[in-house]
Short mmCIF file of C-alpha atoms in Angstrom, two decimals:
data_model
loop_
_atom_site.label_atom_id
_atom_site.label_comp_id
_atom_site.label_asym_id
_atom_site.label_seq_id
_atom_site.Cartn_x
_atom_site.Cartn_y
_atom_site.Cartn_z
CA UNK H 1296 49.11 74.57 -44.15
CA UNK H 1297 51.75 76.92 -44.50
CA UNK H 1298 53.89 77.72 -40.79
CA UNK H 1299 53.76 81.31 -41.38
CA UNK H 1300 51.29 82.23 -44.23
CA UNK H 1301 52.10 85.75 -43.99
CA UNK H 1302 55.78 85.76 -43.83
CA UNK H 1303 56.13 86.20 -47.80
CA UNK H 1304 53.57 88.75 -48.32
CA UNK H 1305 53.94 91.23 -44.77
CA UNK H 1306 56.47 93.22 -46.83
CA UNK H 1307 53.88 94.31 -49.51
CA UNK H 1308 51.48 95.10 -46.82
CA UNK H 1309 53.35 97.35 -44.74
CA UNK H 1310 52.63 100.33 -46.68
CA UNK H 1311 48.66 99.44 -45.90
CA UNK H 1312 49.93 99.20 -42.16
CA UNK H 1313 51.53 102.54 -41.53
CA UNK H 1314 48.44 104.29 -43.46
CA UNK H 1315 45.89 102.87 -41.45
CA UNK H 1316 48.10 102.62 -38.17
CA UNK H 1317 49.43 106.43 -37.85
CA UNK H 1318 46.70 108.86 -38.71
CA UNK H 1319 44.47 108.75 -41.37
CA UNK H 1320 41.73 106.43 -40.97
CA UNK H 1321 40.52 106.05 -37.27
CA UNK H 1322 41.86 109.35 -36.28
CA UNK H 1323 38.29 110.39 -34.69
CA UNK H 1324 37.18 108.58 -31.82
CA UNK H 1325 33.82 106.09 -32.47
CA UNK H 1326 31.10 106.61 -30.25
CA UNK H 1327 28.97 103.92 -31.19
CA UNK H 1328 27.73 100.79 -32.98
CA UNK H 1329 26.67 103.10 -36.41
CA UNK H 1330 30.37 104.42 -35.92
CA UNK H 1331 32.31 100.65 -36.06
CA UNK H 1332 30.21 100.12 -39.16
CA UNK H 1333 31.01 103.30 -40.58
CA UNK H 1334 34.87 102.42 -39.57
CA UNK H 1335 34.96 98.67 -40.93
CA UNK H 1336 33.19 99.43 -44.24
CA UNK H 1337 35.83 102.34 -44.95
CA UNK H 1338 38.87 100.18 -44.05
CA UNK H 1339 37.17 97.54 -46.45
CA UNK H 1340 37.48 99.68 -49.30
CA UNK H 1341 41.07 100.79 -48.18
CA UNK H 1342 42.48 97.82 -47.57
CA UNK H 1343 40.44 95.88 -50.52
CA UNK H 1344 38.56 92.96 -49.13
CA UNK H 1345 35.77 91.68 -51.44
CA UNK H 1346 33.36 91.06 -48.00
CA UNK H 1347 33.72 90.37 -44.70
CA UNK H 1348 30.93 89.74 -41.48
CA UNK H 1349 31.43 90.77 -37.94
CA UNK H 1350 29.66 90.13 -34.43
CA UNK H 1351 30.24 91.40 -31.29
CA UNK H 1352 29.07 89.79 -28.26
CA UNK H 1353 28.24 90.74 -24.35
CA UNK H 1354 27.53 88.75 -21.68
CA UNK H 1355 25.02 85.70 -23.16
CA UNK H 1356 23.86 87.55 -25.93
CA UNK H 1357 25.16 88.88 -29.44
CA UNK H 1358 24.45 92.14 -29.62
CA UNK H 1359 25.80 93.26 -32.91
CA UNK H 1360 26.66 91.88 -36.32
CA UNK H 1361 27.02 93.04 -39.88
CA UNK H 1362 28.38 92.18 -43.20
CA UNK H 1363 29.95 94.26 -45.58
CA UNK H 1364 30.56 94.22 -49.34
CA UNK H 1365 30.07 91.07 -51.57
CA UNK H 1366 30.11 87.90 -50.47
CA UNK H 1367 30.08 86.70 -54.35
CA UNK H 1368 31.91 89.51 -56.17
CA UNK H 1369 30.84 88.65 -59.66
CA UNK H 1370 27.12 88.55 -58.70
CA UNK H 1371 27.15 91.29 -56.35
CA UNK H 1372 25.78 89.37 -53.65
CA UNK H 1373 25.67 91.58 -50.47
CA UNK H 1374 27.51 89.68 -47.42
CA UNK H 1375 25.04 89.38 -44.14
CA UNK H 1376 25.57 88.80 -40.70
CA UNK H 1377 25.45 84.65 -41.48
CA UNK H 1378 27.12 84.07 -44.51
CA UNK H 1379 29.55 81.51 -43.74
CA UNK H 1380 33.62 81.93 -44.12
CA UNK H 1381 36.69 79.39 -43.19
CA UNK H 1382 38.04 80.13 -40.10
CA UNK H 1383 41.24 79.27 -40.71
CA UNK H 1384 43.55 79.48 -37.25
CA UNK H 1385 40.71 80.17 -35.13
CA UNK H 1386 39.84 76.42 -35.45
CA UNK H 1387 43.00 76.19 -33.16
CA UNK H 1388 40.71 77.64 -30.22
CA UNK H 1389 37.75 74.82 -30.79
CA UNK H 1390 41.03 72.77 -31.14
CA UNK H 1391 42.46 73.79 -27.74
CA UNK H 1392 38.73 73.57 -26.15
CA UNK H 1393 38.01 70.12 -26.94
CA UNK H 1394 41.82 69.01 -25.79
CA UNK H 1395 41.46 71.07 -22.73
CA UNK H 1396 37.83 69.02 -22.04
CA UNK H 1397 40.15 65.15 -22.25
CA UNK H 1398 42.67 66.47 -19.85
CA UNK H 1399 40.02 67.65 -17.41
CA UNK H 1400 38.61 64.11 -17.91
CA UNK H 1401 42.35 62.66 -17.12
CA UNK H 1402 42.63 61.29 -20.91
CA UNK H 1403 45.36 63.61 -21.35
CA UNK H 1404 48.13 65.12 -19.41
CA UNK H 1405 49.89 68.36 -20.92
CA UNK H 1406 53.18 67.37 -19.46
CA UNK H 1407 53.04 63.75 -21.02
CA UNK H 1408 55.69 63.39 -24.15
CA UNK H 1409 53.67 63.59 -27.42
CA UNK H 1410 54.99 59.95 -27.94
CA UNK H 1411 52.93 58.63 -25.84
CA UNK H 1412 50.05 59.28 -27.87
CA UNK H 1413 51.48 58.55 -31.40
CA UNK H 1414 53.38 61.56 -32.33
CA UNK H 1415 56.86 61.18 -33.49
CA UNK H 1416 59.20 63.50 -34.06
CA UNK H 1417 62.77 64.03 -34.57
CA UNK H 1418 63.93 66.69 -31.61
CA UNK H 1419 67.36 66.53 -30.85
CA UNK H 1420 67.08 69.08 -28.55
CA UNK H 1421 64.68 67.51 -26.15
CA UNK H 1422 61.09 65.66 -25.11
CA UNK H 1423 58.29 67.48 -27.02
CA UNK H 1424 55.36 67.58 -24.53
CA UNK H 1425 51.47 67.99 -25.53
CA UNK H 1426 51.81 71.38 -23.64
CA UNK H 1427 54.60 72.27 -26.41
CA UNK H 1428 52.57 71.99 -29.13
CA UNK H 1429 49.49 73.61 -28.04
CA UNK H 1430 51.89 76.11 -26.78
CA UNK H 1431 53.51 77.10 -30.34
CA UNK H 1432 56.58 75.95 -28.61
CA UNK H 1433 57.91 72.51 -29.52
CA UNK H 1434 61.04 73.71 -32.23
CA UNK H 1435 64.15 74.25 -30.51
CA UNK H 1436 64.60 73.10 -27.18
CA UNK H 1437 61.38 72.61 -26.36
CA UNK H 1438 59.22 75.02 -24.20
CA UNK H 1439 62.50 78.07 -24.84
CA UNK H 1440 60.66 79.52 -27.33
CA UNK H 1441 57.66 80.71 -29.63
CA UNK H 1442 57.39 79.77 -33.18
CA UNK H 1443 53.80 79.64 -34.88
CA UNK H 1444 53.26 76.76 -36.89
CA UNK H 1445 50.52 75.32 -37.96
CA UNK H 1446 51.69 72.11 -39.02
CA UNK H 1447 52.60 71.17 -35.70
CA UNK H 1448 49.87 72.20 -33.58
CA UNK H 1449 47.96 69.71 -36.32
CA UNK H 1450 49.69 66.53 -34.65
CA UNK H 1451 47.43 67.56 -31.48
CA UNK H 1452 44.81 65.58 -34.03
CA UNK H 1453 46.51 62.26 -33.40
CA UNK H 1454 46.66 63.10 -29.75
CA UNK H 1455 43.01 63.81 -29.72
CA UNK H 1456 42.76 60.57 -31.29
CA UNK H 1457 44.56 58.28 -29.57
CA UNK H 1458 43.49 59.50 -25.86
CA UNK H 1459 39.93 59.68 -26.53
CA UNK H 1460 39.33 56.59 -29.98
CA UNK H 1461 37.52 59.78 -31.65
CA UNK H 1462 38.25 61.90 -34.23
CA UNK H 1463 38.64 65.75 -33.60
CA UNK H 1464 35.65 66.22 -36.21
CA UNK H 1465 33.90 63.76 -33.94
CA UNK H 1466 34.70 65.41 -31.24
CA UNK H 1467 34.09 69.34 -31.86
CA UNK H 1468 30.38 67.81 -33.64
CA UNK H 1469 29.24 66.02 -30.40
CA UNK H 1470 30.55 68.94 -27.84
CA UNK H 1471 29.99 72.18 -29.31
CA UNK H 1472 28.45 72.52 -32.69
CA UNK H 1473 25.45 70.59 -31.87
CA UNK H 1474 24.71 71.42 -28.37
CA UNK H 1475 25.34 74.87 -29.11
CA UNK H 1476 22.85 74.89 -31.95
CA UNK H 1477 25.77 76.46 -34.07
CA UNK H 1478 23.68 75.48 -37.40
CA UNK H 1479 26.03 77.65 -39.32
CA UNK H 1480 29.53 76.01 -38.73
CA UNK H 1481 30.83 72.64 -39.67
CA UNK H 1482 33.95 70.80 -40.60
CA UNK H 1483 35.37 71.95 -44.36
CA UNK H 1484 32.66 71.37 -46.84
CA UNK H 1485 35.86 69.61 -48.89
CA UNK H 1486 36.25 66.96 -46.40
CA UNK H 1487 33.52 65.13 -46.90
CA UNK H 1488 33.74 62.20 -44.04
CA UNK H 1489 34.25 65.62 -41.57
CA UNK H 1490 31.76 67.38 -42.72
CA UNK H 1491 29.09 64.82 -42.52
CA UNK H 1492 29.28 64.16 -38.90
CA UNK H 1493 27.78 68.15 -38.08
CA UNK H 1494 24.49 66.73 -40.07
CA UNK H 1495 23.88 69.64 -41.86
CA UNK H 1496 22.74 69.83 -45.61
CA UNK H 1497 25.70 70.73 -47.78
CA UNK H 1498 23.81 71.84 -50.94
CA UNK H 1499 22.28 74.88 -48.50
CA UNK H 1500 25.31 74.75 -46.12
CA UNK H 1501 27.55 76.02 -49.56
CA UNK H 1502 24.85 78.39 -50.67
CA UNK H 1503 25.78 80.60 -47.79
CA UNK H 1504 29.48 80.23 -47.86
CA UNK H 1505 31.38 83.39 -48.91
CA UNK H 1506 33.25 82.93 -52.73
CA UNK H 1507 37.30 82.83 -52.01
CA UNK H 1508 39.13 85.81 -53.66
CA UNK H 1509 42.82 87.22 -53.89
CA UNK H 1510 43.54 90.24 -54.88
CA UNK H 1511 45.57 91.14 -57.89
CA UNK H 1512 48.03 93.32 -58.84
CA UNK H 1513 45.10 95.31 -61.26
CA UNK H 1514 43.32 95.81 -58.58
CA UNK H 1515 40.67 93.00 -59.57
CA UNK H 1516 39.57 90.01 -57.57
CA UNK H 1517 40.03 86.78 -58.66
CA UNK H 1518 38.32 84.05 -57.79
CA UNK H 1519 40.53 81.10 -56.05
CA UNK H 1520 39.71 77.87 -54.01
CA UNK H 1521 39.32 77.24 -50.60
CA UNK H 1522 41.87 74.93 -49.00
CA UNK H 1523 40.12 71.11 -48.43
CA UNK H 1524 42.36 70.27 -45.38
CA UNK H 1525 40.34 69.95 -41.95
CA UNK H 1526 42.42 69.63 -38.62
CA UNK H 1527 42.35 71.08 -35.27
CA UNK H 1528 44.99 73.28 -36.30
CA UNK H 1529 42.54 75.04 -39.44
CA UNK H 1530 39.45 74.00 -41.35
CA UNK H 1531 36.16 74.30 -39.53
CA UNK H 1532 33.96 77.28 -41.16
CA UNK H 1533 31.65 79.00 -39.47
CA UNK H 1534 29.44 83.00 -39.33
CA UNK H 1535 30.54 85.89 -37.09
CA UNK H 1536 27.64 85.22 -35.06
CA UNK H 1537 28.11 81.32 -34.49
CA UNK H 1538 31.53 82.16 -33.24
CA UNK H 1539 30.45 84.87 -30.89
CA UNK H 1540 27.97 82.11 -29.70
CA UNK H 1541 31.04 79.93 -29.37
CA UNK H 1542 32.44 82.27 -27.06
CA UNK H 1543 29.89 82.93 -24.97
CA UNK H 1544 29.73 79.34 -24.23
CA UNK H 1545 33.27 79.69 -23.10
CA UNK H 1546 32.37 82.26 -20.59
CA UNK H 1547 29.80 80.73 -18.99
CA UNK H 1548 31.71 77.58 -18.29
CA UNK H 1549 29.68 75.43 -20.67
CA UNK H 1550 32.66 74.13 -22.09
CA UNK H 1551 35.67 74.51 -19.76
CA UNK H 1552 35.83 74.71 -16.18
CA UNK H 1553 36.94 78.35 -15.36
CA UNK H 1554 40.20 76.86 -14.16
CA UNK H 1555 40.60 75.42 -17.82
CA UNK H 1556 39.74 78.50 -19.34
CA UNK H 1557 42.26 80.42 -17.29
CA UNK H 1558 45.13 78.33 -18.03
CA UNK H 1559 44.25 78.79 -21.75
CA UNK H 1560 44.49 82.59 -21.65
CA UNK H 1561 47.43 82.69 -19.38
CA UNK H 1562 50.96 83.52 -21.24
CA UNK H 1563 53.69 80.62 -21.37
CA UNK H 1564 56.03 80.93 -19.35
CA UNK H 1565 59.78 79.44 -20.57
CA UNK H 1566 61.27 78.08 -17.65
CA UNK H 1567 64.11 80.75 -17.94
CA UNK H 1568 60.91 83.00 -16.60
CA UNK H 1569 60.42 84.63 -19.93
CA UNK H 1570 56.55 84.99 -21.05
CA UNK H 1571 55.53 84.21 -24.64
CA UNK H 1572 52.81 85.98 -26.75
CA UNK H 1573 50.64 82.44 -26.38
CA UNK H 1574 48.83 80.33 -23.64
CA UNK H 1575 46.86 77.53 -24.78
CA UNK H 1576 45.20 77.76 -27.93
CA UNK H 1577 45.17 81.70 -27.51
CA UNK H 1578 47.36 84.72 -27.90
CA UNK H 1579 47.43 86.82 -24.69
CA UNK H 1580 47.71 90.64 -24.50
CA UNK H 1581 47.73 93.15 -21.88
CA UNK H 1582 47.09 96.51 -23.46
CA UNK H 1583 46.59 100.01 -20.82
CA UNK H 1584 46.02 96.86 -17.91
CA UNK H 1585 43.23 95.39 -19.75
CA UNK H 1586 43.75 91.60 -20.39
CA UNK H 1587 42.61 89.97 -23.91
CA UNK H 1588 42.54 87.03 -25.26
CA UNK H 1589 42.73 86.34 -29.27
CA UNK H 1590 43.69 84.76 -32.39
CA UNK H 1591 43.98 85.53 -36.00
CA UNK H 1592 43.01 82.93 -39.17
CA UNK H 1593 45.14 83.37 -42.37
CA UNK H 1594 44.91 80.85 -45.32
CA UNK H 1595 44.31 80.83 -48.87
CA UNK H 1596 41.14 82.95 -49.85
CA UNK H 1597 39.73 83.84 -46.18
CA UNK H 1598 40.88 85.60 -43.00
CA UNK H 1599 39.58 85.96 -39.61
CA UNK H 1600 40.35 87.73 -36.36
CA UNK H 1601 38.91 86.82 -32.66
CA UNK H 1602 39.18 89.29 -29.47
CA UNK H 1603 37.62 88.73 -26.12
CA UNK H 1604 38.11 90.52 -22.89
CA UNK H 1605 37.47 87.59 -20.25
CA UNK H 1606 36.62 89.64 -17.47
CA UNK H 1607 34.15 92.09 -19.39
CA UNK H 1608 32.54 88.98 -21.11
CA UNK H 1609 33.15 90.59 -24.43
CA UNK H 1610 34.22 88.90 -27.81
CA UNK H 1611 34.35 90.87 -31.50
CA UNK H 1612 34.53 88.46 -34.29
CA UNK H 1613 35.57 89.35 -37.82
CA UNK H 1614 35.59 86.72 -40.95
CA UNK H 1615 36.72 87.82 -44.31
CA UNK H 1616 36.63 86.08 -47.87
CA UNK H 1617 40.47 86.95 -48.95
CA UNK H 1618 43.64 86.88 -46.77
CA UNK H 1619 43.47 90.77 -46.32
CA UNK H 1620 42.06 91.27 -43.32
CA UNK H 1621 45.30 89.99 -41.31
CA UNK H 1622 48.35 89.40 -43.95
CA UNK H 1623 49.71 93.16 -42.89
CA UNK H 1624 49.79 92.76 -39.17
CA UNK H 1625 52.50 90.37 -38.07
CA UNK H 1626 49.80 88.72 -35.90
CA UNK H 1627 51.70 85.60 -35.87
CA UNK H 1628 54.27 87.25 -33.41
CA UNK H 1629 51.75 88.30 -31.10
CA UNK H 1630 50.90 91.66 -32.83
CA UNK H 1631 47.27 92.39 -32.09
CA UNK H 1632 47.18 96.14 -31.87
CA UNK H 1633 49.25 96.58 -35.41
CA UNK H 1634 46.06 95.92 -36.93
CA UNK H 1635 43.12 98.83 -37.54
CA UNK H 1636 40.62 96.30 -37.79
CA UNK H 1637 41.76 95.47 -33.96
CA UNK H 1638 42.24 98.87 -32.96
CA UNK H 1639 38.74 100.24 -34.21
CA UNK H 1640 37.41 97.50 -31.49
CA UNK H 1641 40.00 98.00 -28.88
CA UNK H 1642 40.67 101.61 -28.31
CA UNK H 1643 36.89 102.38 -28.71
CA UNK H 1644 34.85 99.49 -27.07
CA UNK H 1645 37.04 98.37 -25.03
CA UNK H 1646 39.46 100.92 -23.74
CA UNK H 1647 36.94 104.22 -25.08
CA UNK H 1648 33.87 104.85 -23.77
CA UNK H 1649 32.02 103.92 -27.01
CA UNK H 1650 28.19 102.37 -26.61
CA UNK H 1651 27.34 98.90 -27.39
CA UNK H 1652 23.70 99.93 -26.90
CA UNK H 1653 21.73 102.71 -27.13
#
């Protein structure tokens, strides 16, 4: 997986970015549920995604979810609320759960060197500690700085691995797809071995998966493949709702302890005293003294974007079936509120008065 998918194409978007960002589209506050729809389905068109499926969840329930467009452009097939997508980087937060669950059960320690569980890499500059790479800050001297990558946070696989004798696939299978009856979301379909630990059919379980697409220069979709890699780092797919359910889960402290969770949604902190954009598995933003916790998913053919508000237990999901719903927004350094798919959430549901019932 690419360190920064977006790095080469963010030019071409910015144009998309200051249209949506200044004016234009979301210039009239949304009052309600029927509004985000309106909203999402018109920045679909504008910013030319083929389909995408949202959720939004409060307290223990989902209380919303949608899709939009066509899940399978050349047969017109309408996107629902379930259709499955690949997550992409939001796989990083399952990733940071399940690693957060071995240190709470003493099989890992955050401040241990990597090397100690496998990993070796070639730092000059320092000892590269688990907390580094969960952190997005093992390049350089590590724990100075921020640097997205991908790749690295991957190697948290073989630390999975050797502190526990299981498999990440194993792991996320046995301790949150299954107990949470999440009977949409499994390991990639590609990966065979992964994807036959979550039990499900695959004939019916790639029925319901969104078609990849990328957008041309015409104006036309084309139809592309879905990466095959499966990691902590990317890979699992999953529906709007399922991750909602995911996150609801996290709230109530079926997963973590709420110490866990809080250290996962707290900034790093260099020890220069300078706080970076990401905790544990999560970007962390402040925006008008309202905390939130995030991440985006960027990869070949699908896109995804994941906002909760800890203290309001309050998530929005959004999964897309082409790279457009975050290339534009310079996510990967910590950008949330670039974004108008963020903003028609965020400055309506969360910071607005907007209803999430009638």
């Amino acid at each position: 997986m690419n360190t920064h998918f977006a790095t080469s194409r963010a030019v071409g978007g910015m144009c998309i970015l200051a249209m949506l960002c200044t004016g234009g589209l979301g210039a009239e506050p949304i009052k309600d549920l029927a509004g985000l729809e309106t909203r999402l389905e018109q920045l679909r068109e504008q910013v030319k995604i083929p389909a995408f499926s949202a959720a939004i969840a409060q307290g223990d329930a989902v209380v919303w979810s949608k899709g939009l467009g066509s899940s399978d452009v050349e047969l017109h097939t309408p996107a629902t609320p379930e259709t499955g997508y690949h997550l992409a980087s939001l796989t990083k937060t399952f990733g940071s759960t399940i690693l957060l669950q071995l240190v709470e059960q003493g099989k890992i320690d955050l401040d241990a060197p990597v090397s100690e569980y496998g990993v070796v890499l070639d730092q000059p500059d320092g000892t590269v500690r688990v907390r580094h790479l969960i952190s997005h800050t093992s390049q350089g001297e590590p724990g100075m700085r921020y640097a997205y990558n991908g790749d690295r946070y991957a190697l948290l696989d073989q630390v999975i691995r050797n502190a526990s004798g299981r498999t990440f696939g194993e792991l996320v299978c046995e301790r949150i797809i299954r107990p949470l009856e999440l009977k949409h979301t499994a390991p990639n379909v590609e990966d065979h071995t992964s994807f036959a630990l979550a039990g499900l059919d695959r004939e019916s379980f790639v029925s319901n998966l969104a078609r990849p697409y990328q957008l041309e220069k015409s104006g036309e979709f084309k139809l592309i493949q879905y990466p095959k890699i499966f990691s902590c780092s990317a890979g699992l797919i999953s529906t709007a709702p399922d991750v909602a359910r995911f996150s609801i889960a996290l709230d109530r402290g079926d997963l973590l302890s709420k110490q866990s969770l809080e250290k996962a949604m707290t900034r790093t902190v260099t020890p220069d005293g300078r706080s970076l954009p990401y905790g544990l598995g999560w970007f962390v933003i402040e925006v008008r003294g309202v905390k939130m916790a995030w991440h985006y998913g960027l990869w070949t053919g699908n896109s995804s974007l994941l906002i909760k508000v800890p203290d309001r237990k309050l998530t929005y999901v959004v999964l897309a079936n082409s790279d457009r719903l975050t290339i534009s927004y310079m996510h990967g350094r910590g950008e949330l509120m670039t974004s108008p798919f963020a903003r028609a959430f965020v400055d309506n549901f969360v910071l607005g008065d907007a209803r999430l019932r009638d």
